[in-house]
Amino acid sequence: MSQLRAETARLLAAFEANGAVRVEADILQPADVLLDLYGEDIRARAYVTSDPLRGEQMLRPDFTVPVVQRHMAVSAEPARYTYAGPVFRYQDSATGRAAQSEQVGYEVFDRSAPEAIEAEVFGLFHQILAPLGLTASTGDVGLLRAAIDGLSTSDARKAALRRHIWRPLRFQSLLARFSQPVAPKTLGADGQQIGLRSDQDVQERLAQLEEEASAPPIPVAEIEALTDLLAIRGKLPEALKLLQALTSRLPSIGPAVAHMAARIKALDAAGMDVAPIGFEAAYGLTAMEYYDGFVFGFYAAEPGWPAVASGGRYDALTRVLGQGRAVPAVGGIIRPEYSLRATKGRLSC
């Protein structure tokens, strides 16, 4: 335990040395709003309880959401925060992981050049973890979102695909369905109404389903290009070339690809060797649903370990918690238990 405290203190000191202010977050958080922000995976693993005065509460599953809430209330920019403490999530007994684990994090709220901020955050994590011999993986959720926005289909179908970005099987199922011609059907709501939804809610949903069903199929060429996008993986320089070539078939991803190129340039300018850094277009699509751009993780070779560190961009989350007022934000966490284990493993080699 003393070693874990020392590792936590070391990580906090590294983030504070980069200008971060240490903040705290209550262990007990309001569940009603926050559970929707965390996504399906965390909702299924959160410890939720009911308080007669405060309503539904949950044990803190992560720090990012409460830190964003704090920042949006203070609004001092630019801002850098760091924090440390336990988080709580149900775990599959087969993994052997504890339901309570430690996190040390770093969050940046800054309106200046987004590529430079992403390079700063990733570069700082890379620098801290470099002695551990971890493998770095990156991705960009913005590429897939941009590709969906450019599809030749209805807004309703695009919205459905965006909702299921984080559920790959459901996403592929929708994509397959939307690529096939569907005969329009008239959906009725005759009969006795059951459940808690109002008649207006039911009618609106039926209208939405009719609109989705009557839309023409997504062109085969676009489906194939989107499939090729999701299949891209490799080292950063090679992946960038593949993405740049793909823009001729998926023009809507052009700005996101240019953003990625600028981020790579910023990393290179900071003195980082980008050649060994991995990239997967589908990376991060089963992680926190609030990420909406650049995502990253650092992994040890040991089987069964979670990411030693992970993070990404979450601009949309600040818009939700800021009630429409958004602040560009990037951050990440390190699991000190695993960075400590990795350190011991390197020392024993």
Short mmCIF file of C-alpha atoms in Angstrom, two decimals:
data_model
loop_
_atom_site.label_atom_id
_atom_site.label_comp_id
_atom_site.label_asym_id
_atom_site.label_seq_id
_atom_site.Cartn_x
_atom_site.Cartn_y
_atom_site.Cartn_z
CA MET A 1 0.00 0.00 0.00
CA SER A 2 2.83 2.40 0.76
CA GLN A 3 4.31 1.68 -2.69
CA LEU A 4 0.95 2.43 -4.33
CA ARG A 5 0.71 5.72 -2.44
CA ALA A 6 4.22 6.60 -3.53
CA GLU A 7 3.41 5.81 -7.17
CA THR A 8 0.24 7.89 -6.96
CA ALA A 9 2.21 10.80 -5.50
CA ARG A 10 4.82 10.47 -8.25
CA LEU A 11 2.20 10.67 -10.98
CA LEU A 12 0.42 13.60 -9.36
CA ALA A 13 3.73 15.45 -9.08
CA ALA A 14 4.40 14.89 -12.79
CA PHE A 15 1.05 16.38 -13.76
CA GLU A 16 1.40 19.27 -11.31
CA ALA A 17 4.84 20.02 -12.78
CA ASN A 18 3.06 20.53 -16.10
CA GLY A 19 0.82 23.22 -14.61
CA ALA A 20 -2.10 21.16 -13.36
CA VAL A 21 -4.04 22.18 -10.25
CA ARG A 22 -5.07 19.35 -7.97
CA VAL A 23 -8.84 18.95 -7.49
CA GLU A 24 -11.13 16.54 -5.63
CA ALA A 25 -14.44 14.92 -6.54
CA ASP A 26 -17.05 13.45 -4.19
CA ILE A 27 -17.10 9.66 -4.05
CA LEU A 28 -20.90 9.72 -4.13
CA GLN A 29 -22.22 11.27 -7.35
CA PRO A 30 -25.78 11.98 -8.59
CA ALA A 31 -26.80 9.13 -10.86
CA ASP A 32 -29.76 10.48 -12.81
CA VAL A 33 -27.87 12.63 -15.31
CA LEU A 34 -24.41 11.11 -15.15
CA LEU A 35 -25.34 7.53 -16.00
CA ASP A 36 -26.56 8.65 -19.43
CA LEU A 37 -23.20 10.32 -20.08
CA TYR A 38 -21.05 7.30 -19.22
CA GLY A 39 -22.50 4.94 -21.79
CA GLU A 40 -23.83 1.42 -21.79
CA ASP A 41 -20.75 -0.34 -20.39
CA ILE A 42 -20.39 1.87 -17.31
CA ARG A 43 -24.15 2.00 -16.72
CA ALA A 44 -24.11 -1.78 -16.45
CA ARG A 45 -21.19 -1.72 -14.00
CA ALA A 46 -22.05 1.25 -11.78
CA TYR A 47 -22.88 0.89 -8.09
CA VAL A 48 -26.19 2.73 -7.77
CA THR A 49 -28.17 3.42 -4.61
CA SER A 50 -31.15 5.55 -3.63
CA ASP A 51 -31.05 8.39 -1.12
CA PRO A 52 -34.38 9.66 0.30
CA LEU A 53 -33.20 13.28 0.01
CA ARG A 54 -30.74 13.27 -2.90
CA GLY A 55 -32.43 10.70 -5.13
CA GLU A 56 -30.44 8.11 -7.08
CA GLN A 57 -26.72 8.21 -6.26
CA MET A 58 -23.77 6.16 -7.48
CA LEU A 59 -20.25 5.46 -6.37
CA ARG A 60 -17.90 7.44 -8.59
CA PRO A 61 -17.08 5.31 -11.71
CA ASP A 62 -14.55 7.86 -12.96
CA PHE A 63 -13.34 11.43 -12.36
CA THR A 64 -13.72 13.09 -15.74
CA VAL A 65 -17.43 13.90 -15.55
CA PRO A 66 -17.32 15.53 -12.08
CA VAL A 67 -14.14 17.42 -13.04
CA VAL A 68 -15.89 18.74 -16.16
CA GLN A 69 -18.84 19.80 -14.00
CA ARG A 70 -16.48 21.64 -11.71
CA HIS A 71 -14.72 23.37 -14.57
CA MET A 72 -17.93 24.45 -16.30
CA ALA A 73 -19.07 26.04 -13.03
CA VAL A 74 -15.77 27.92 -12.59
CA SER A 75 -15.10 28.72 -16.27
CA ALA A 76 -11.47 29.82 -15.76
CA GLU A 77 -9.59 29.13 -19.00
CA PRO A 78 -7.23 27.73 -19.98
CA ALA A 79 -7.17 25.23 -17.14
CA ARG A 80 -5.29 22.06 -16.27
CA TYR A 81 -6.39 19.75 -13.47
CA THR A 82 -5.04 16.62 -11.84
CA TYR A 83 -6.66 14.29 -9.32
CA ALA A 84 -6.27 10.92 -7.65
CA GLY A 85 -8.49 8.49 -5.82
CA PRO A 86 -10.59 5.35 -6.04
CA VAL A 87 -13.25 4.61 -8.65
CA PHE A 88 -15.85 1.85 -8.43
CA ARG A 89 -17.15 -0.50 -11.12
CA TYR A 90 -18.57 -4.02 -11.10
CA GLN A 91 -16.06 -6.47 -12.57
CA ASP A 92 -16.49 -9.87 -14.14
CA SER A 93 -15.12 -12.34 -11.60
CA ALA A 94 -13.18 -14.07 -14.39
CA THR A 95 -10.95 -11.00 -14.83
CA GLY A 96 -9.69 -11.09 -11.24
CA ARG A 97 -9.87 -7.30 -11.09
CA ALA A 98 -11.08 -5.50 -7.99
CA ALA A 99 -14.30 -3.48 -8.06
CA GLN A 100 -12.40 -0.59 -6.45
CA SER A 101 -9.31 0.70 -8.22
CA GLU A 102 -7.14 3.81 -8.17
CA GLN A 103 -6.88 6.43 -10.90
CA VAL A 104 -4.60 9.42 -11.35
CA GLY A 105 -5.74 11.82 -14.04
CA TYR A 106 -4.94 14.92 -16.04
CA GLU A 107 -7.50 17.10 -17.83
CA VAL A 108 -6.88 20.13 -20.07
CA PHE A 109 -9.49 22.76 -21.02
CA ASP A 110 -7.98 25.02 -23.65
CA ARG A 111 -9.35 26.82 -26.73
CA SER A 112 -5.99 27.14 -28.48
CA ALA A 113 -4.76 24.88 -31.32
CA PRO A 114 -6.51 21.53 -30.72
CA GLU A 115 -3.76 19.48 -32.35
CA ALA A 116 -1.14 21.03 -30.05
CA ILE A 117 -3.22 20.27 -26.94
CA GLU A 118 -3.75 16.65 -28.02
CA ALA A 119 -0.01 16.34 -28.63
CA GLU A 120 0.67 17.86 -25.19
CA VAL A 121 -1.58 15.41 -23.35
CA PHE A 122 -0.47 12.32 -25.27
CA GLY A 123 3.17 13.43 -25.11
CA LEU A 124 3.04 13.94 -21.34
CA PHE A 125 1.57 10.47 -20.78
CA HIS A 126 4.13 9.02 -23.19
CA GLN A 127 6.97 10.72 -21.30
CA ILE A 128 5.76 9.55 -17.88
CA LEU A 129 5.26 5.95 -19.05
CA ALA A 130 8.25 5.66 -21.41
CA PRO A 131 10.45 3.72 -18.93
CA LEU A 132 7.82 0.97 -18.70
CA GLY A 133 8.12 -0.29 -22.29
CA LEU A 134 4.38 -0.06 -22.97
CA THR A 135 2.71 -0.18 -26.37
CA ALA A 136 0.89 3.00 -27.41
CA SER A 137 -2.35 2.78 -29.40
CA THR A 138 -4.32 5.68 -30.84
CA GLY A 139 -7.52 6.28 -32.76
CA ASP A 140 -9.93 9.05 -33.68
CA VAL A 141 -13.68 8.74 -33.16
CA GLY A 142 -14.07 11.91 -35.22
CA LEU A 143 -13.18 10.01 -38.40
CA LEU A 144 -16.15 7.66 -38.10
CA ARG A 145 -18.51 10.47 -37.09
CA ALA A 146 -17.41 12.49 -40.12
CA ALA A 147 -17.85 9.47 -42.39
CA ILE A 148 -21.41 8.96 -41.11
CA ASP A 149 -22.22 12.64 -41.65
CA GLY A 150 -21.20 12.32 -45.30
CA LEU A 151 -23.33 9.28 -46.14
CA SER A 152 -26.06 9.63 -48.78
CA THR A 153 -28.95 8.82 -46.51
CA SER A 154 -31.55 10.44 -44.28
CA ASP A 155 -30.76 12.42 -41.14
CA ALA A 156 -32.74 9.85 -39.14
CA ARG A 157 -30.51 7.02 -40.35
CA LYS A 158 -27.35 9.04 -39.70
CA ALA A 159 -28.56 9.76 -36.17
CA ALA A 160 -29.25 6.06 -35.59
CA LEU A 161 -25.73 5.14 -36.75
CA ARG A 162 -24.16 7.83 -34.55
CA ARG A 163 -26.09 6.53 -31.52
CA HIS A 164 -24.59 3.08 -32.01
CA ILE A 165 -20.97 3.98 -32.79
CA TRP A 166 -20.09 2.53 -29.37
CA ARG A 167 -21.85 -0.78 -30.05
CA PRO A 168 -19.92 -2.28 -33.01
CA LEU A 169 -22.23 -5.26 -33.56
CA ARG A 170 -25.35 -3.11 -33.50
CA PHE A 171 -23.64 -0.54 -35.74
CA GLN A 172 -22.75 -3.18 -38.34
CA SER A 173 -26.28 -4.57 -38.17
CA LEU A 174 -27.76 -1.13 -38.85
CA LEU A 175 -25.29 -0.49 -41.65
CA ALA A 176 -26.27 -3.76 -43.32
CA ARG A 177 -29.97 -2.95 -42.93
CA PHE A 178 -29.61 0.57 -44.31
CA SER A 179 -27.73 -0.75 -47.35
CA GLN A 180 -30.74 -2.78 -48.46
CA PRO A 181 -33.90 -1.45 -50.14
CA VAL A 182 -36.85 -1.58 -47.77
CA ALA A 183 -40.44 -1.41 -48.91
CA PRO A 184 -42.25 1.43 -47.08
CA LYS A 185 -44.73 0.22 -44.50
CA THR A 186 -47.48 2.03 -42.71
CA LEU A 187 -46.98 1.53 -39.01
CA GLY A 188 -50.07 1.90 -36.89
CA ALA A 189 -50.68 2.32 -33.19
CA ASP A 190 -54.11 0.71 -33.01
CA GLY A 191 -55.13 -1.17 -29.97
CA GLN A 192 -54.76 -0.62 -26.25
CA GLN A 193 -51.81 1.53 -25.19
CA ILE A 194 -49.61 -0.05 -22.53
CA GLY A 195 -46.49 1.19 -20.77
CA LEU A 196 -45.53 4.66 -19.58
CA ARG A 197 -44.91 6.37 -22.92
CA SER A 198 -47.44 9.01 -23.99
CA ASP A 199 -49.44 8.70 -27.19
CA GLN A 200 -47.39 11.59 -28.63
CA ASP A 201 -44.13 9.75 -27.87
CA VAL A 202 -45.45 6.63 -29.58
CA GLN A 203 -46.61 8.55 -32.66
CA GLU A 204 -43.29 10.38 -32.96
CA ARG A 205 -41.38 7.11 -32.73
CA LEU A 206 -43.63 5.49 -35.36
CA ALA A 207 -43.08 8.44 -37.67
CA GLN A 208 -39.34 8.12 -37.16
CA LEU A 209 -39.45 4.40 -37.98
CA GLU A 210 -41.47 5.08 -41.13
CA GLU A 211 -38.95 7.72 -42.23
CA GLU A 212 -36.05 5.34 -41.65
CA ALA A 213 -37.82 2.53 -43.53
CA SER A 214 -38.72 4.67 -46.56
CA ALA A 215 -35.22 6.11 -47.08
CA PRO A 216 -33.30 4.81 -50.12
CA PRO A 217 -30.44 2.39 -49.41
CA ILE A 218 -26.98 3.76 -48.74
CA PRO A 219 -24.92 3.33 -51.94
CA VAL A 220 -22.75 0.23 -52.04
CA ALA A 221 -19.62 2.30 -52.76
CA GLU A 222 -20.14 4.29 -49.55
CA ILE A 223 -20.69 1.15 -47.49
CA GLU A 224 -17.50 -0.36 -48.87
CA ALA A 225 -15.52 2.83 -48.19
CA LEU A 226 -16.83 2.98 -44.62
CA THR A 227 -15.93 -0.68 -44.12
CA ASP A 228 -12.42 0.01 -45.43
CA LEU A 229 -12.13 2.96 -43.02
CA LEU A 230 -12.94 0.79 -40.01
CA ALA A 231 -10.38 -1.80 -41.16
CA ILE A 232 -7.45 0.65 -41.20
CA ARG A 233 -4.79 -0.18 -38.61
CA GLY A 234 -1.02 0.10 -38.45
CA LYS A 235 1.62 2.60 -37.42
CA LEU A 236 0.70 6.28 -37.50
CA PRO A 237 2.57 7.31 -40.67
CA GLU A 238 1.24 4.40 -42.73
CA ALA A 239 -2.29 4.80 -41.37
CA LEU A 240 -2.29 8.48 -42.27
CA LYS A 241 -1.37 7.66 -45.87
CA LEU A 242 -4.22 5.15 -46.09
CA LEU A 243 -6.68 7.68 -44.69
CA GLN A 244 -5.51 10.40 -47.06
CA ALA A 245 -6.05 8.03 -49.97
CA LEU A 246 -9.52 7.14 -48.67
CA THR A 247 -10.68 10.77 -48.73
CA SER A 248 -11.28 10.44 -52.47
CA ARG A 249 -14.00 7.88 -51.65
CA LEU A 250 -15.17 9.47 -48.37
CA PRO A 251 -14.72 13.23 -48.87
CA SER A 252 -16.44 14.05 -45.58
CA ILE A 253 -13.50 12.67 -43.56
CA GLY A 254 -11.10 15.15 -45.16
CA PRO A 255 -11.08 17.69 -42.28
CA ALA A 256 -10.67 14.90 -39.67
CA VAL A 257 -7.75 13.43 -41.64
CA ALA A 258 -6.16 16.89 -41.91
CA HIS A 259 -6.58 17.27 -38.13
CA MET A 260 -4.85 13.93 -37.61
CA ALA A 261 -1.98 15.01 -39.88
CA ALA A 262 -1.58 18.24 -37.88
CA ARG A 263 -1.55 16.23 -34.62
CA ILE A 264 1.20 13.97 -35.96
CA LYS A 265 3.15 17.04 -37.01
CA ALA A 266 2.75 18.51 -33.51
CA LEU A 267 3.96 15.27 -31.92
CA ASP A 268 6.97 15.23 -34.25
CA ALA A 269 7.70 18.90 -33.46
CA ALA A 270 7.68 18.02 -29.76
CA GLY A 271 10.49 15.56 -30.39
CA MET A 272 8.42 12.37 -30.26
CA ASP A 273 9.15 9.44 -32.54
CA VAL A 274 5.76 8.78 -34.15
CA ALA A 275 6.94 5.77 -36.22
CA PRO A 276 6.24 3.10 -33.55
CA ILE A 277 2.90 4.56 -32.36
CA GLY A 278 -0.05 2.42 -33.38
CA PHE A 279 -3.30 3.61 -34.93
CA GLU A 280 -6.65 1.84 -35.39
CA ALA A 281 -9.63 3.57 -36.98
CA ALA A 282 -11.93 1.43 -34.80
CA TYR A 283 -9.90 1.99 -31.62
CA GLY A 284 -11.86 3.20 -28.60
CA LEU A 285 -15.30 2.30 -29.94
CA THR A 286 -16.10 0.21 -26.88
CA ALA A 287 -14.78 2.74 -24.35
CA MET A 288 -16.40 5.75 -22.69
CA GLU A 289 -19.16 7.12 -24.92
CA TYR A 290 -18.23 10.71 -24.16
CA TYR A 291 -15.06 10.59 -26.28
CA ASP A 292 -15.68 12.25 -29.65
CA GLY A 293 -12.23 12.70 -31.22
CA PHE A 294 -8.64 11.63 -30.59
CA VAL A 295 -8.35 8.61 -28.25
CA PHE A 296 -5.32 6.77 -26.90
CA GLY A 297 -4.17 3.98 -24.60
CA PHE A 298 -0.94 2.46 -23.26
CA TYR A 299 -0.74 -1.31 -22.81
CA ALA A 300 1.55 -3.82 -21.16
CA ALA A 301 2.25 -7.22 -22.71
CA GLU A 302 0.71 -9.10 -19.76
CA PRO A 303 -2.55 -10.81 -20.76
CA GLY A 304 -5.68 -9.75 -18.90
CA TRP A 305 -4.42 -6.32 -17.88
CA PRO A 306 -6.56 -3.26 -18.60
CA ALA A 307 -4.92 -0.29 -20.28
CA VAL A 308 -2.26 1.10 -17.95
CA ALA A 309 -3.36 4.53 -19.19
CA SER A 310 -6.09 5.82 -21.50
CA GLY A 311 -7.75 9.04 -22.54
CA GLY A 312 -8.96 11.27 -25.33
CA ARG A 313 -10.95 14.29 -26.46
CA TYR A 314 -14.46 14.93 -25.12
CA ASP A 315 -15.65 18.34 -26.39
CA ALA A 316 -19.30 17.23 -26.61
CA LEU A 317 -19.35 16.30 -22.92
CA THR A 318 -18.51 19.89 -21.96
CA ARG A 319 -21.37 21.09 -24.17
CA VAL A 320 -23.84 18.82 -22.35
CA LEU A 321 -22.64 19.74 -18.86
CA GLY A 322 -22.21 23.40 -19.82
CA GLN A 323 -25.81 23.56 -21.06
CA GLY A 324 -24.75 24.41 -24.58
CA ARG A 325 -21.52 26.24 -23.74
CA ALA A 326 -18.66 24.03 -24.92
CA VAL A 327 -14.95 24.11 -24.10
CA PRO A 328 -12.42 21.99 -26.05
CA ALA A 329 -11.14 19.37 -23.61
CA VAL A 330 -8.65 16.49 -23.64
CA GLY A 331 -7.55 14.30 -20.76
CA GLY A 332 -6.64 10.86 -19.54
CA ILE A 333 -5.97 8.61 -16.57
CA ILE A 334 -3.20 6.33 -15.37
CA ARG A 335 -3.91 3.28 -13.22
CA PRO A 336 -1.10 3.49 -10.64
CA GLU A 337 -1.52 -0.12 -9.55
CA TYR A 338 -0.61 -1.24 -13.07
CA SER A 339 2.10 1.34 -13.70
CA LEU A 340 3.65 0.13 -10.43
CA ARG A 341 3.37 -3.51 -11.53
CA ALA A 342 4.91 -2.66 -14.88
CA THR A 343 7.77 -0.84 -13.11
CA LYS A 344 8.47 -3.88 -10.94
CA GLY A 345 8.35 -6.09 -14.01
CA ARG A 346 10.98 -3.98 -15.77
CA LEU A 347 13.21 -3.93 -12.70
CA SER A 348 13.06 -7.72 -12.38
CA CYS A 349 14.13 -8.27 -15.99
#
